[in-house]
Amino acid sequence: MTEREFGALYERAVAAADGGTPERAVELLEDLIVRRTVDVDVDDAQVIDLRMYLGRALWRCGLLEKGIVVLRSAWADAVRVTGPDTRLAFSCAGNLCRALAENEEFEEAIDIALDIYERRAEVFGELDNGTLNSLGHIAQICFRAGLKEQAVDFTAEQLDRRTEAFGENDERTETSRYNLEVMMSGLDFDEAALRAKLASYEDSHGEDSEAVLVLRAHIASGLERVGRLEDALAERTIIERLRMEVHGEVAIPTLAAAAKRLHLVLRLGDSRAVAQLQAVAITVARIAGPDHPLVSYCTDLDW
């Protein structure tokens, strides 16, 4: 097998391991390991990488115990061959802690995830992509273990650091924002607790940070659900002002915040909001196209 052929099969196997066909990835990776070990030892760094993906594919297709065994072995060999603080060793550990969490071995999973995050931050810095992925692993494991408050805090931290490192529109930042919204939706609407968390986030992240803005939106939604529309409107107004300060007046995040505020204004009986929503829709269509979902949000008012 030529290096080019190997590379092509490797890419197919990794895509399958991360996608919807991990069973196919197991077949491909086992074949690649056999082929590669004809020329190099089983603890060669490239083979360890293949073994890591094999372990990942195994746990993703439901063979958790077998996957964990493969990942433990790959991590141990990565540490021995390349050192404990290399990207390969960190990647093996990251996959292992997630597999352990899937197997509900939460204590060990969290211990590994915290240790890897701290050491990765020391070696590569707090804004390194891999470091921030490790922070996300901690959040995901905490959430799966039922530690929802801690999961929200870790995800909020990841969101702000990804915003700083990659920008607000980067796919990784968008993923963190979505994860934070999902995790917050799992919290009970305890306004006092959420207000305390908001004050803490404002101190640690800044009042115009993404984490604070997402949390304010969660509070506003909760207030709407319990019928406190005027209080919700006050929150939406603050969010719109902060979005405008951060993004400018003619930007999708600001326009989305304006639309949500205007929906509340309309629900409170002020029909002038209809014309204002139409103006927002026209602006969104001009800068993002008529198919942008915010356009229909502003114009579909049959409720």
Coordinates of C-alpha atoms in Angstrom, one line a residue:
M1 CA 0.0 0.0 0.0
T2 CA 1.4 3.4 -1.0
E3 CA 1.4 6.3 1.5
R4 CA -1.2 8.0 -0.7
E5 CA -3.5 5.0 -0.6
F6 CA -2.9 4.7 3.2
G7 CA -3.8 8.4 3.7
A8 CA -7.0 8.0 1.7
L9 CA -8.2 5.0 3.7
Y10 CA -7.2 6.7 6.9
E11 CA -9.4 9.7 6.1
R12 CA -12.3 7.4 5.2
A13 CA -11.9 5.5 8.5
V14 CA -11.7 8.7 10.6
A15 CA -14.8 10.1 8.8
A16 CA -16.7 6.9 9.5
A17 CA -15.6 6.8 13.1
D18 CA -16.9 10.3 13.6
G19 CA -20.0 9.9 11.4
G20 CA -22.9 7.6 11.2
T21 CA -21.1 4.4 10.3
P22 CA -18.7 3.5 13.2
E23 CA -19.1 -0.2 12.4
R24 CA -17.5 0.4 9.0
A25 CA -14.8 2.4 10.7
V26 CA -13.9 -0.6 12.9
E27 CA -13.4 -2.8 9.7
L28 CA -11.3 -0.1 8.0
L29 CA -9.1 0.6 11.1
E30 CA -8.5 -3.0 11.9
D31 CA -7.4 -3.5 8.3
L32 CA -5.1 -0.5 8.4
I33 CA -3.5 -1.6 11.6
V34 CA -2.7 -5.0 10.2
R35 CA -1.3 -3.4 7.0
R36 CA 0.8 -0.8 8.9
T37 CA 2.3 -3.3 11.4
V38 CA 3.8 -5.2 8.5
D39 CA 6.3 -2.3 8.3
V40 CA 6.4 -0.8 11.8
D41 CA 5.9 -1.9 15.4
V42 CA 2.5 -2.0 17.1
D43 CA 3.6 0.9 19.4
D44 CA 4.7 3.1 16.5
A45 CA 3.0 6.6 16.9
Q46 CA 1.1 6.2 13.7
V47 CA -0.3 2.8 14.8
I48 CA -1.2 4.2 18.2
D49 CA -3.2 6.8 16.4
L50 CA -5.0 4.1 14.5
R51 CA -5.7 2.2 17.7
M52 CA -7.1 5.3 19.3
Y53 CA -9.6 5.7 16.4
L54 CA -10.4 2.0 16.6
G55 CA -11.2 2.4 20.3
R56 CA -13.3 5.4 19.5
A57 CA -15.2 3.6 16.7
L58 CA -15.8 0.6 19.0
W59 CA -17.4 2.7 21.8
R60 CA -19.4 4.7 19.3
C61 CA -21.0 1.5 17.9
G62 CA -21.9 0.3 21.4
L63 CA -18.9 -2.0 22.1
L64 CA -18.0 0.1 25.2
E65 CA -16.0 -2.4 27.2
K66 CA -13.9 -3.4 24.2
G67 CA -13.4 0.2 23.2
I68 CA -12.3 1.2 26.7
V69 CA -9.7 -1.6 26.7
V70 CA -8.3 -0.5 23.3
L71 CA -8.2 3.2 24.4
R72 CA -6.4 2.4 27.7
S73 CA -3.8 0.5 25.9
A74 CA -3.4 3.2 23.2
W75 CA -3.0 5.9 25.9
A76 CA -0.5 3.9 27.9
D77 CA 1.6 3.4 24.7
A78 CA 1.3 7.0 23.6
V79 CA 2.6 8.2 27.0
R80 CA 5.5 5.7 26.9
V81 CA 6.5 6.3 23.3
T82 CA 5.8 10.0 22.8
G83 CA 5.6 11.3 26.4
P84 CA 2.6 12.3 28.6
D85 CA 2.2 15.8 27.3
T86 CA 1.9 15.3 23.5
R87 CA -1.1 15.8 21.3
L88 CA -1.3 12.1 20.7
A89 CA -1.3 11.2 24.4
F90 CA -3.9 13.9 25.1
S91 CA -6.1 12.7 22.3
C92 CA -6.0 9.2 23.5
A93 CA -7.0 10.3 27.0
G94 CA -9.7 12.6 25.7
N95 CA -11.3 9.6 23.9
L96 CA -10.9 7.4 26.9
C97 CA -12.6 9.8 29.3
R98 CA -15.6 10.2 27.0
A99 CA -15.9 6.4 26.5
L100 CA -15.8 6.0 30.3
A101 CA -18.6 8.5 30.6
E102 CA -20.7 6.6 28.1
N103 CA -20.1 3.6 30.3
E104 CA -21.3 5.7 33.3
E105 CA -17.8 5.5 35.0
F106 CA -18.1 9.2 35.8
E107 CA -15.6 9.6 38.6
E108 CA -12.7 8.3 36.6
A109 CA -13.9 10.1 33.5
I110 CA -14.0 13.4 35.2
D111 CA -10.6 12.9 36.9
I112 CA -9.0 12.1 33.6
A113 CA -10.7 15.0 31.8
L114 CA -9.7 17.6 34.4
D115 CA -6.1 16.4 34.5
I116 CA -5.8 16.5 30.7
Y117 CA -7.3 19.9 30.5
E118 CA -5.0 21.4 33.1
R119 CA -1.9 19.9 31.5
R120 CA -2.9 20.8 28.0
A121 CA -3.4 24.4 29.1
E122 CA 0.1 24.4 30.6
V123 CA 1.7 23.0 27.4
F124 CA -0.3 24.6 24.6
G125 CA -2.1 27.5 26.3
E126 CA -5.7 28.2 27.3
L127 CA -6.8 29.3 23.8
D128 CA -5.4 26.3 22.0
N129 CA -8.1 24.4 20.0
G130 CA -7.3 21.1 21.7
T131 CA -7.3 22.7 25.2
L132 CA -10.7 24.1 24.5
N133 CA -11.9 20.7 23.2
S134 CA -10.7 19.2 26.5
L135 CA -12.7 21.9 28.4
G136 CA -15.8 20.8 26.4
H137 CA -15.1 17.1 27.4
I138 CA -15.3 18.1 31.1
A139 CA -18.6 19.9 30.5
Q140 CA -20.1 17.0 28.5
I141 CA -19.2 14.4 31.1
C142 CA -20.5 16.6 34.0
F143 CA -23.8 17.0 32.1
R144 CA -24.1 13.3 31.5
A145 CA -23.3 12.7 35.1
G146 CA -26.2 15.0 36.2
L147 CA -23.9 17.8 37.3
K148 CA -25.8 20.3 35.2
E149 CA -24.7 23.5 37.0
Q150 CA -21.0 22.6 36.6
A151 CA -21.6 21.6 33.0
V152 CA -23.2 25.0 32.3
D153 CA -20.2 26.8 33.9
F154 CA -17.6 24.9 32.0
T155 CA -19.5 25.4 28.7
A156 CA -19.9 29.1 29.4
E157 CA -16.1 29.3 29.9
Q158 CA -15.5 27.4 26.7
L159 CA -17.8 29.7 24.8
D160 CA -16.1 32.9 25.8
R161 CA -12.6 31.5 25.2
R162 CA -13.6 30.2 21.8
T163 CA -15.1 33.6 21.0
E164 CA -11.8 35.2 21.9
A165 CA -9.7 32.6 20.1
F166 CA -11.7 32.0 16.9
G167 CA -14.3 34.8 16.6
E168 CA -18.1 34.8 17.2
N169 CA -19.0 33.2 13.8
D170 CA -16.6 30.3 13.9
E171 CA -18.2 26.9 13.7
R172 CA -16.6 25.9 17.0
T173 CA -17.9 29.0 18.7
E174 CA -21.4 28.3 17.3
T175 CA -21.2 24.7 18.7
S176 CA -20.4 26.0 22.2
R177 CA -23.2 28.5 22.0
Y178 CA -25.7 25.8 21.0
N179 CA -24.4 23.4 23.7
L180 CA -24.8 26.1 26.3
E181 CA -28.3 26.8 25.3
V182 CA -29.2 23.1 25.4
M183 CA -27.6 22.7 28.8
M184 CA -29.3 25.8 30.2
S185 CA -32.6 24.5 29.0
G186 CA -32.1 21.5 31.4
L187 CA -31.9 23.8 34.4
D188 CA -34.9 24.6 36.5
F189 CA -36.2 28.1 36.2
D190 CA -35.0 29.3 39.6
E191 CA -34.8 33.0 39.0
A192 CA -32.8 33.8 42.2
A193 CA -30.2 31.1 41.3
L194 CA -30.0 32.2 37.7
R195 CA -29.6 35.9 38.8
A196 CA -26.7 34.9 41.1
K197 CA -25.1 33.0 38.2
L198 CA -25.6 36.0 36.0
A199 CA -23.8 38.3 38.5
S200 CA -21.0 35.8 38.8
Y201 CA -20.7 35.5 35.0
E202 CA -20.7 39.3 34.6
D203 CA -17.8 39.5 37.1
S204 CA -15.8 36.7 35.5
H205 CA -16.6 37.1 31.8
G206 CA -17.9 40.7 31.4
E207 CA -21.5 41.9 30.9
D208 CA -21.3 41.8 27.1
S209 CA -19.7 38.3 26.9
E210 CA -21.5 35.6 25.0
A211 CA -21.9 33.5 28.2
V212 CA -23.8 36.4 29.9
L213 CA -25.9 37.1 26.8
V214 CA -27.0 33.5 26.4
L215 CA -27.8 33.3 30.2
R216 CA -29.8 36.6 29.9
A217 CA -31.8 35.1 27.0
H218 CA -32.4 31.9 29.1
I219 CA -33.8 34.1 31.9
A220 CA -35.9 36.0 29.5
S221 CA -37.4 32.8 28.1
G222 CA -38.1 31.6 31.6
L223 CA -39.9 34.8 32.5
E224 CA -42.0 34.4 29.3
R225 CA -43.0 30.9 30.2
V226 CA -44.3 32.0 33.6
G227 CA -46.2 34.9 32.1
R228 CA -44.0 37.7 33.3
L229 CA -43.9 39.4 29.9
E230 CA -42.9 42.9 31.1
D231 CA -39.9 41.5 33.1
A232 CA -39.0 39.4 30.0
L233 CA -39.2 42.5 27.9
A234 CA -36.8 44.3 30.2
E235 CA -34.3 41.5 29.7
R236 CA -34.7 41.4 26.0
T237 CA -34.1 45.2 25.8
I238 CA -30.9 44.8 27.7
I239 CA -29.8 42.0 25.4
E240 CA -30.5 44.1 22.3
R241 CA -28.5 47.0 23.7
L242 CA -25.5 44.8 24.5
R243 CA -25.7 43.1 21.1
M244 CA -25.7 46.5 19.4
E245 CA -22.7 47.6 21.4
V246 CA -20.8 44.4 20.5
H247 CA -21.9 43.8 16.9
G248 CA -23.3 47.1 15.7
E249 CA -26.9 48.0 14.7
V250 CA -27.1 46.2 11.4
A251 CA -25.8 42.7 12.3
I252 CA -27.7 39.4 12.6
P253 CA -27.2 38.9 16.4
T254 CA -28.5 42.5 17.0
L255 CA -31.4 42.0 14.6
A256 CA -32.3 38.7 16.2
A257 CA -32.4 40.3 19.6
A258 CA -34.5 43.2 18.3
A259 CA -37.0 40.7 16.8
K260 CA -37.4 38.8 20.1
R261 CA -38.0 42.1 21.9
L262 CA -40.5 43.2 19.3
H263 CA -42.4 39.9 19.6
L264 CA -42.8 40.6 23.3
V265 CA -43.9 44.2 22.6
L266 CA -46.6 42.8 20.2
R267 CA -47.7 40.2 22.8
L268 CA -48.1 43.1 25.3
G269 CA -50.6 44.7 22.9
D270 CA -48.6 47.3 21.0
S271 CA -49.5 46.7 17.3
R272 CA -46.8 49.2 16.1
A273 CA -44.4 46.3 16.6
V274 CA -45.7 44.7 13.4
A275 CA -44.2 47.4 11.2
Q276 CA -41.0 47.3 13.1
L277 CA -40.7 43.6 12.7
Q278 CA -41.3 44.0 9.0
A279 CA -38.5 46.5 8.9
V280 CA -36.2 44.0 10.6
A281 CA -37.2 41.3 8.1
I282 CA -36.3 43.6 5.2
T283 CA -32.9 44.4 6.7
V284 CA -32.2 40.7 7.3
A285 CA -33.2 39.8 3.8
R286 CA -31.0 42.4 2.4
I287 CA -27.8 41.4 4.3
A288 CA -28.4 37.6 4.7
G289 CA -30.9 36.7 2.0
P290 CA -34.7 36.1 2.0
D291 CA -34.4 32.5 3.1
H292 CA -32.8 33.4 6.4
P293 CA -35.0 32.0 9.2
L294 CA -35.1 35.3 11.0
V295 CA -37.2 36.7 8.0
S296 CA -40.0 34.2 8.6
Y297 CA -39.7 34.8 12.4
C298 CA -40.4 38.5 11.8
T299 CA -43.3 38.0 9.3
D300 CA -45.1 34.8 10.4
L301 CA -47.2 36.4 13.2
D302 CA -50.4 34.3 13.2
W303 CA -50.5 33.5 16.9

